[in-house]
Coordinates of C-alpha atoms and ligand atoms in Angstrom, one line a residue:
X23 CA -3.6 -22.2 5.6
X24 CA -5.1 -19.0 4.4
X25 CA -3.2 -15.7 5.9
X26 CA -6.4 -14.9 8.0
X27 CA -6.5 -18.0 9.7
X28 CA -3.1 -18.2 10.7
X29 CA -3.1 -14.3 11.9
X30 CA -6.7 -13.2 12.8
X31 CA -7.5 -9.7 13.8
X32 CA -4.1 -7.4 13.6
X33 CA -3.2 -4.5 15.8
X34 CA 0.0 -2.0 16.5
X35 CA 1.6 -2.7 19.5
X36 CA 4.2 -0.2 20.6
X37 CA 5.8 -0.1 17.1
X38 CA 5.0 -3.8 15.9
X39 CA 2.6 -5.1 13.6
X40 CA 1.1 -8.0 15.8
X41 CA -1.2 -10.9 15.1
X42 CA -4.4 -12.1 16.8
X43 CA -1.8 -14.2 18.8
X44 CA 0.1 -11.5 19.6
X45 CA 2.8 -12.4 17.5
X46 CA 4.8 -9.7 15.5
X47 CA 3.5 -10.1 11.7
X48 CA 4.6 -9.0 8.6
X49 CA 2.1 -8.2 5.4
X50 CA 3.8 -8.6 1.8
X51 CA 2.2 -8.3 -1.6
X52 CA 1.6 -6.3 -4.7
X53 CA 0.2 -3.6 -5.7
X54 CA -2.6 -2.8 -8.3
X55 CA -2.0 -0.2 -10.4
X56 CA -4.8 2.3 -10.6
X57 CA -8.1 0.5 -10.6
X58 CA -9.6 2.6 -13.0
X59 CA -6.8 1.8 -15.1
X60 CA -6.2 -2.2 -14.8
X61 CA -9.7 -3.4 -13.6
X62 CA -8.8 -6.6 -14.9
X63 CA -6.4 -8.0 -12.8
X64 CA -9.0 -7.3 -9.6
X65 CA -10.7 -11.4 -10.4
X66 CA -9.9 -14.5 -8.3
X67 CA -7.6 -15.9 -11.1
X68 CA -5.5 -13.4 -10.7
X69 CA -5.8 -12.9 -6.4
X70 CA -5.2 -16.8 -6.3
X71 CA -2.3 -16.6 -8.3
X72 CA -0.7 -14.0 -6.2
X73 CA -1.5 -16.0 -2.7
X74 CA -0.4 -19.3 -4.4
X75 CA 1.7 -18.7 -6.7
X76 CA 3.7 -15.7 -5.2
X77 CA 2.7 -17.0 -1.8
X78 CA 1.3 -13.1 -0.8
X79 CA -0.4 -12.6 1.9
X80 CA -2.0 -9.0 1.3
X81 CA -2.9 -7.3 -1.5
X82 CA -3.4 -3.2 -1.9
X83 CA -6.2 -1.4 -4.1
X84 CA -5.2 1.5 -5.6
X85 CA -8.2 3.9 -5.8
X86 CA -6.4 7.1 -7.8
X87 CA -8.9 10.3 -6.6
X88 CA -7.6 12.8 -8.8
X89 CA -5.5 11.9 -11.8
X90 CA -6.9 9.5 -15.0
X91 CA -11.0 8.9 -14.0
X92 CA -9.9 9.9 -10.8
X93 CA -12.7 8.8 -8.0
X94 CA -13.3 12.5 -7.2
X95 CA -12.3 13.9 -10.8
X96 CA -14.3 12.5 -13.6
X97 CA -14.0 8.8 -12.7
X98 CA -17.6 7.1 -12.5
X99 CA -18.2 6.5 -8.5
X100 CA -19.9 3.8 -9.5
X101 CA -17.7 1.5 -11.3
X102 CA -14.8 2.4 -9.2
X103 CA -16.4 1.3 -6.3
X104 CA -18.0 -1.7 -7.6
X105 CA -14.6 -2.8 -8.6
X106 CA -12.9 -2.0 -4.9
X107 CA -16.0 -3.8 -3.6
X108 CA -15.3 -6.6 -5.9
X109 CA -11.5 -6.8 -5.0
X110 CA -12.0 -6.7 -0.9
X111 CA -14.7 -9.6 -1.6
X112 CA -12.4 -12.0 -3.5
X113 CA -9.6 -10.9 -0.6
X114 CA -11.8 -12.0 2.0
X115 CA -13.1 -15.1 0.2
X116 CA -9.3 -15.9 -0.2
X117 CA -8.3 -15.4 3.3
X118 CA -5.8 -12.1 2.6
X119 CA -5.5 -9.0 4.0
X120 CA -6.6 -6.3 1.7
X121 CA -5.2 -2.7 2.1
X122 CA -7.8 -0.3 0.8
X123 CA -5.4 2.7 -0.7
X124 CA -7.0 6.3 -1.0
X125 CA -4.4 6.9 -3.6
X126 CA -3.9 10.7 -2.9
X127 CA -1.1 12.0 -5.7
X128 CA -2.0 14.6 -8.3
X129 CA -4.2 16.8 -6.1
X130 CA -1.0 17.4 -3.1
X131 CA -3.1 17.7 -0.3
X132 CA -5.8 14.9 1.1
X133 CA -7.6 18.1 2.3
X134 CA -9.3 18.5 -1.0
X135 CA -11.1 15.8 -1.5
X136 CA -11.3 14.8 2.5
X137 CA -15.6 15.3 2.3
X138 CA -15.5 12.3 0.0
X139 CA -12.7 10.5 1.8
X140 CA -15.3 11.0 4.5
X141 CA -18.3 10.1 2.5
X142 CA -16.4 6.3 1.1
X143 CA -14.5 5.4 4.4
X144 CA -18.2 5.4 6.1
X145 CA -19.7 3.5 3.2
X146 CA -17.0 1.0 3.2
X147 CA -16.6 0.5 7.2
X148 CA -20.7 0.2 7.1
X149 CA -20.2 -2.5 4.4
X150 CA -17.1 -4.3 5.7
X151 CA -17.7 -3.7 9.5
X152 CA -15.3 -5.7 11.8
X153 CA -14.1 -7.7 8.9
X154 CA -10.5 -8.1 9.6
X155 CA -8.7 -8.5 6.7
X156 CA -9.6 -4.6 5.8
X157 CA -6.4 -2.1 6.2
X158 CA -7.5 1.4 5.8
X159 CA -4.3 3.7 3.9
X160 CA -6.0 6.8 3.8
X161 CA -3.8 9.1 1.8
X162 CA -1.1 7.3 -0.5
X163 CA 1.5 10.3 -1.0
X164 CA 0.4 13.9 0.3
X165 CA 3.2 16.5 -1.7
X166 CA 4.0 19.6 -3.3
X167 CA 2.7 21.9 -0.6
X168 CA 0.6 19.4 1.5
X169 CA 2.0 19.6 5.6
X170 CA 2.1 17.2 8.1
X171 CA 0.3 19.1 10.2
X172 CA -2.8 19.1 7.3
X173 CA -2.2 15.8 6.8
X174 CA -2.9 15.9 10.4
X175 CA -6.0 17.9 10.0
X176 CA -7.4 15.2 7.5
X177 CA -6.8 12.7 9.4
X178 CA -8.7 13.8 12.7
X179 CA -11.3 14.0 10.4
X180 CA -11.0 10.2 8.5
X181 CA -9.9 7.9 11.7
X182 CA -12.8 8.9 13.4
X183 CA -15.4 8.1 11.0
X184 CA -14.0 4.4 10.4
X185 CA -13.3 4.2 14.1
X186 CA -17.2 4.4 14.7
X187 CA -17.9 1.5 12.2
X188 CA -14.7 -0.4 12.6
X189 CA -13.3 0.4 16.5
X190 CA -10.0 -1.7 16.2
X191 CA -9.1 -1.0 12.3
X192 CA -5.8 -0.6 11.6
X193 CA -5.3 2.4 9.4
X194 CA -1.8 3.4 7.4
X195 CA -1.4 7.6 7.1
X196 CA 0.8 8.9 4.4
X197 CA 3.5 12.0 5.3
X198 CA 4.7 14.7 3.0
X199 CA 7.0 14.5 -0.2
X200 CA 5.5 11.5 -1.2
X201 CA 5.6 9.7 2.0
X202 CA 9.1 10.1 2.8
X203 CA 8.4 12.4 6.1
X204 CA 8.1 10.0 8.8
X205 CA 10.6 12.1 10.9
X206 CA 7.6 14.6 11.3
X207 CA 4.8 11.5 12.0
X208 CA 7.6 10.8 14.8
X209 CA 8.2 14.6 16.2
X210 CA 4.4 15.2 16.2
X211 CA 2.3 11.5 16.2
X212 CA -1.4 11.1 16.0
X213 CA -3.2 10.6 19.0
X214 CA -4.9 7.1 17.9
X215 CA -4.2 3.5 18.5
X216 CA -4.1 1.0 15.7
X217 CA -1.8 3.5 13.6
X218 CA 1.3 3.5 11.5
X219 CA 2.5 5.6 9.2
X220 CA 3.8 4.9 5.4
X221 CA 7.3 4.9 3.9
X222 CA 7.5 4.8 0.7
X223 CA 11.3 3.8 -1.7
X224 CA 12.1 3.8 -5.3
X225 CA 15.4 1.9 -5.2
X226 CA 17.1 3.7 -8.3
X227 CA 16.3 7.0 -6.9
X228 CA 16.3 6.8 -2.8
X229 CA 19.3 5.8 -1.2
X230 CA 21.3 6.3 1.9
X231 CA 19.9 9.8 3.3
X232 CA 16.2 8.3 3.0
X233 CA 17.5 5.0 4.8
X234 CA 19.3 6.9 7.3
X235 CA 15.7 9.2 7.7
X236 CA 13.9 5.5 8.2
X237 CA 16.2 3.8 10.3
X238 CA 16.3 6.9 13.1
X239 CA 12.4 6.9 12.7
X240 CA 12.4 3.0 13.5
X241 CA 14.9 3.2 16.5
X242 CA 12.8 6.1 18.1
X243 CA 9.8 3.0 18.0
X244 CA 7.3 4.9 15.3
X245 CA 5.7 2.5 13.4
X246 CA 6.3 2.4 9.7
X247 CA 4.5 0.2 6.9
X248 CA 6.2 0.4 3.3
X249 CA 3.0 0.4 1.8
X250 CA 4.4 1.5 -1.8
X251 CA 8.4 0.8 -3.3
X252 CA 10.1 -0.4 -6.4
X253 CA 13.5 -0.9 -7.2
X254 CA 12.8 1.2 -10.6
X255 CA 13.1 5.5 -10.2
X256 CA 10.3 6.8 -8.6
X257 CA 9.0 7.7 -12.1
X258 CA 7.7 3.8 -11.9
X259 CA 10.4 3.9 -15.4
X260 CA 13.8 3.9 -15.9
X261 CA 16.9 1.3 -14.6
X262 CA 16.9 -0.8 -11.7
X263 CA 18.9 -0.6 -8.5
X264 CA 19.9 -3.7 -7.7
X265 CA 22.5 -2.6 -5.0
X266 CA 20.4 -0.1 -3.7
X267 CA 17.3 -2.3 -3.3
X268 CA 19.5 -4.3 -1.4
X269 CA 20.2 -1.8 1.0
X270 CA 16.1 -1.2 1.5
X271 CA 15.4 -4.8 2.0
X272 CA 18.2 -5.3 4.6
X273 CA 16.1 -2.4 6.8
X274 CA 13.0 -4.8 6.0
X275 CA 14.5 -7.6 7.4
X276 CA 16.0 -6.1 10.2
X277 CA 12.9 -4.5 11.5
X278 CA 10.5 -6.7 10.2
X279 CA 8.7 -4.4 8.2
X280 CA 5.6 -5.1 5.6
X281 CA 6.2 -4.4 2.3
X282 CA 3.9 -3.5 -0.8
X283 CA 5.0 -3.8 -4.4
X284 CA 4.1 -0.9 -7.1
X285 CA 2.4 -2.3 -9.3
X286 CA 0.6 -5.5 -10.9
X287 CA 0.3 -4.4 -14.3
X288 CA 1.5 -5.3 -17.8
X289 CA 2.6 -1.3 -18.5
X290 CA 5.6 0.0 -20.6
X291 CA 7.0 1.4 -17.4
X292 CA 9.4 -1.0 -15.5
X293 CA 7.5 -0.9 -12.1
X294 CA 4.8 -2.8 -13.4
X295 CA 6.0 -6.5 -13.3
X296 CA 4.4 -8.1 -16.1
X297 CA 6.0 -7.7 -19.9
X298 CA 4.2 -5.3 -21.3
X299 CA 1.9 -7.1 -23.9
X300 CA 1.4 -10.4 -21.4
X301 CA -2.1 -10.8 -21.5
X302 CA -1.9 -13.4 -18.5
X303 CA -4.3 -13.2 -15.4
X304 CA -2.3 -15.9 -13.9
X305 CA 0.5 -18.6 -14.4
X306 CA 3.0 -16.0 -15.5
X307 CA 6.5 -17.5 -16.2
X308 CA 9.9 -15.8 -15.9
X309 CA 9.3 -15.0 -19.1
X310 CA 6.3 -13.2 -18.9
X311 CA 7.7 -11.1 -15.9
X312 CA 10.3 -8.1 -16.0
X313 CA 13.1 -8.1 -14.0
X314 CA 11.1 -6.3 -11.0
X315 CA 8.7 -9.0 -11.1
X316 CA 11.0 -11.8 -11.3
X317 CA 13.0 -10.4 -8.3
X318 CA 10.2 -9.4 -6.5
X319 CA 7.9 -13.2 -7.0
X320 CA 11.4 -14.6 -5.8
X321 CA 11.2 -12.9 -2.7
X322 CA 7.5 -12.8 -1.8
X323 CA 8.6 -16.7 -2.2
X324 CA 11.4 -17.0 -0.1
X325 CA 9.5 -15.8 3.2
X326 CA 8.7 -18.0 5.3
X327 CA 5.8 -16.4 7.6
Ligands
IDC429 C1 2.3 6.1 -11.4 C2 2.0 5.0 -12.4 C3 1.9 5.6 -13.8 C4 0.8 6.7 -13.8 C5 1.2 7.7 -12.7 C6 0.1 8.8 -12.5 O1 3.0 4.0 -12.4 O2 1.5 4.6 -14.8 O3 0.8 7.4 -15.0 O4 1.4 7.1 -11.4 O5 0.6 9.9 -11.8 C7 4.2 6.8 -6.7 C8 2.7 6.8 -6.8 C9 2.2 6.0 -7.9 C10 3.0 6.2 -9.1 C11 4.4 5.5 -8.9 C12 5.4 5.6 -10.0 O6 2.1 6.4 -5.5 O7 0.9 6.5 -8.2 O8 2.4 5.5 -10.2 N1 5.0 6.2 -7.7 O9 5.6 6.9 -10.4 N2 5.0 7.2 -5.8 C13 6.3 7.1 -6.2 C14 6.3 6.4 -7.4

């Protein structure tokens, strides 16, 4: 049965991700990479494979806005979108959630390209309307000098507008230092239903005071969606943590949290699964995976939602 049969409509209740049923759910899948950098991975070959194959529920779009043909930089609006349109399409066709990821990075704050945030969240909830496979993230990682309290800002500017066209979306809001600030989502929350806030871990490079940070966020009941980690450094290269990724997943299981893999790509850097130089779409063997993607297909495997 297709994810979207079995779960219907989501919603946040208290601090749970819950089903149409009312039933706590959990969302697991991969990652693109930047869709203006691996557009070809976003076909049904490849969507089909990661439902049936890696037996995924969700998958996440990466829409970079500033850095390489950034959406708001000198990316071509056009394309871009065409492409996001292309990959919520064969989502829906498939029966997965589809996380639609303003993938806020190089430019720190969402506040600077929020008019356009503004201008593509009202085009897409036009388009896609009560569909309910649709998760609006709405800044990836905010940084450098970007606060909670502008992240704030920006989002008391973004919820609203998909709220008009989509009243019941559920939408994912980034914190600062790459998403690794939910202690400040929790000491100062939005005032919206239908809202969690992202976590994101690098295995190799996060470890216990992050955890800690996490766990005392989840016992104090805010709800938290790890809508980006790896078990590489949070450079997306370098060594793995086995150990430490581990400890992450142990936290996932305990609180039943969704998870999102960086990134479906055949790069040179670890994070992206596929050996660099596999041409595949689909039908990728251990062979054609690195060790992140061998781990990572192993687990989406071993759930049993
Ligand atoms: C990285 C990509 C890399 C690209 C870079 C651009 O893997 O190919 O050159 O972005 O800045 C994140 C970000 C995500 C990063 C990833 C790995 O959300 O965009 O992707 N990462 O560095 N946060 C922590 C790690």
């Amino acid at each position: 049965m297709a994810p979207i049969e079995k779960h219907g409509s989501l919603k946040v209740n208290n601090d749970r991700l819950t089903d149409a049923y009312g039933q706590p759910v959990r969302l697991y899948g991969m990652s693109t990479h930047g869709l203006a950098w691996r557009p070809e991975y976003v076909c049904e070959e490849t969507f089909r494979a990661l439902r049936d194959e890696w037996g995924t529920n969700t998958v996440r779009l990466a829409l970079y806005t500033h850095e390489y043909h950034g959406y708001c930089t000198d990316g071509d609006k056009a394309v871009l979108r065409g492409i996001l349109y292309k990959g919520i399409d064969l989502a829906v066709k498939l029966g997965m959630y589809v996380i639609v990821d303003w993938h806020v990075l190089g430019e720190f704050s969402p506040l600077v390209y929020a008019d356009e945030a503004e201008v593509l969240f009202e085009e897409l909830t036009r388009r896609y309307g009560s569909c309910p496979n649709l998760i609006y993230e709405i800044c990836n990682e905010p940084n450098g000098t970007a606060e909670w309290h502008d992240i704030k800002e920006y989002s008391e500017r973004v919820i609203p507008v998909i709220r008009r066209n989509d009243p019941e979306a559920v939408v994912l809001v980034g914190t600062p230092e790459w998403s690794q600030h939910c202690d400040q989502a929790l000491a100062e929350p939005l005032g919206f239903d239908n809202i969690m806030y992202t976590f994101h871990f690098y295995s190799a490079t996060h470890h216990d005071r992050l955890r800690s940070r996490l766990i005392n966020c989840l016992d104090a009941g805010l709800p938290v969606f790890i809508s980006e980690c790896s078990m590489t450094e949070a450079s997306g290269h370098g060594r793995t943590d086995l150990e430490s990724n581990d400890s992450w997943f142990k936290i996932i299981d305990r609180y039943g949290l969704s998870y999102i893999v960086w990134s479906l790509s055949a790069s040179r850097e670890e994070s992206g699964v596929i050996q660099n130089g596999c041409g595949k779409l689909s039908g990728w063997t251990d062979d054609d995976l690195k060790s992140t993607g061998r781990w990572f297909k192993d687990r989406f495997l071993s759930e049993n939602d």
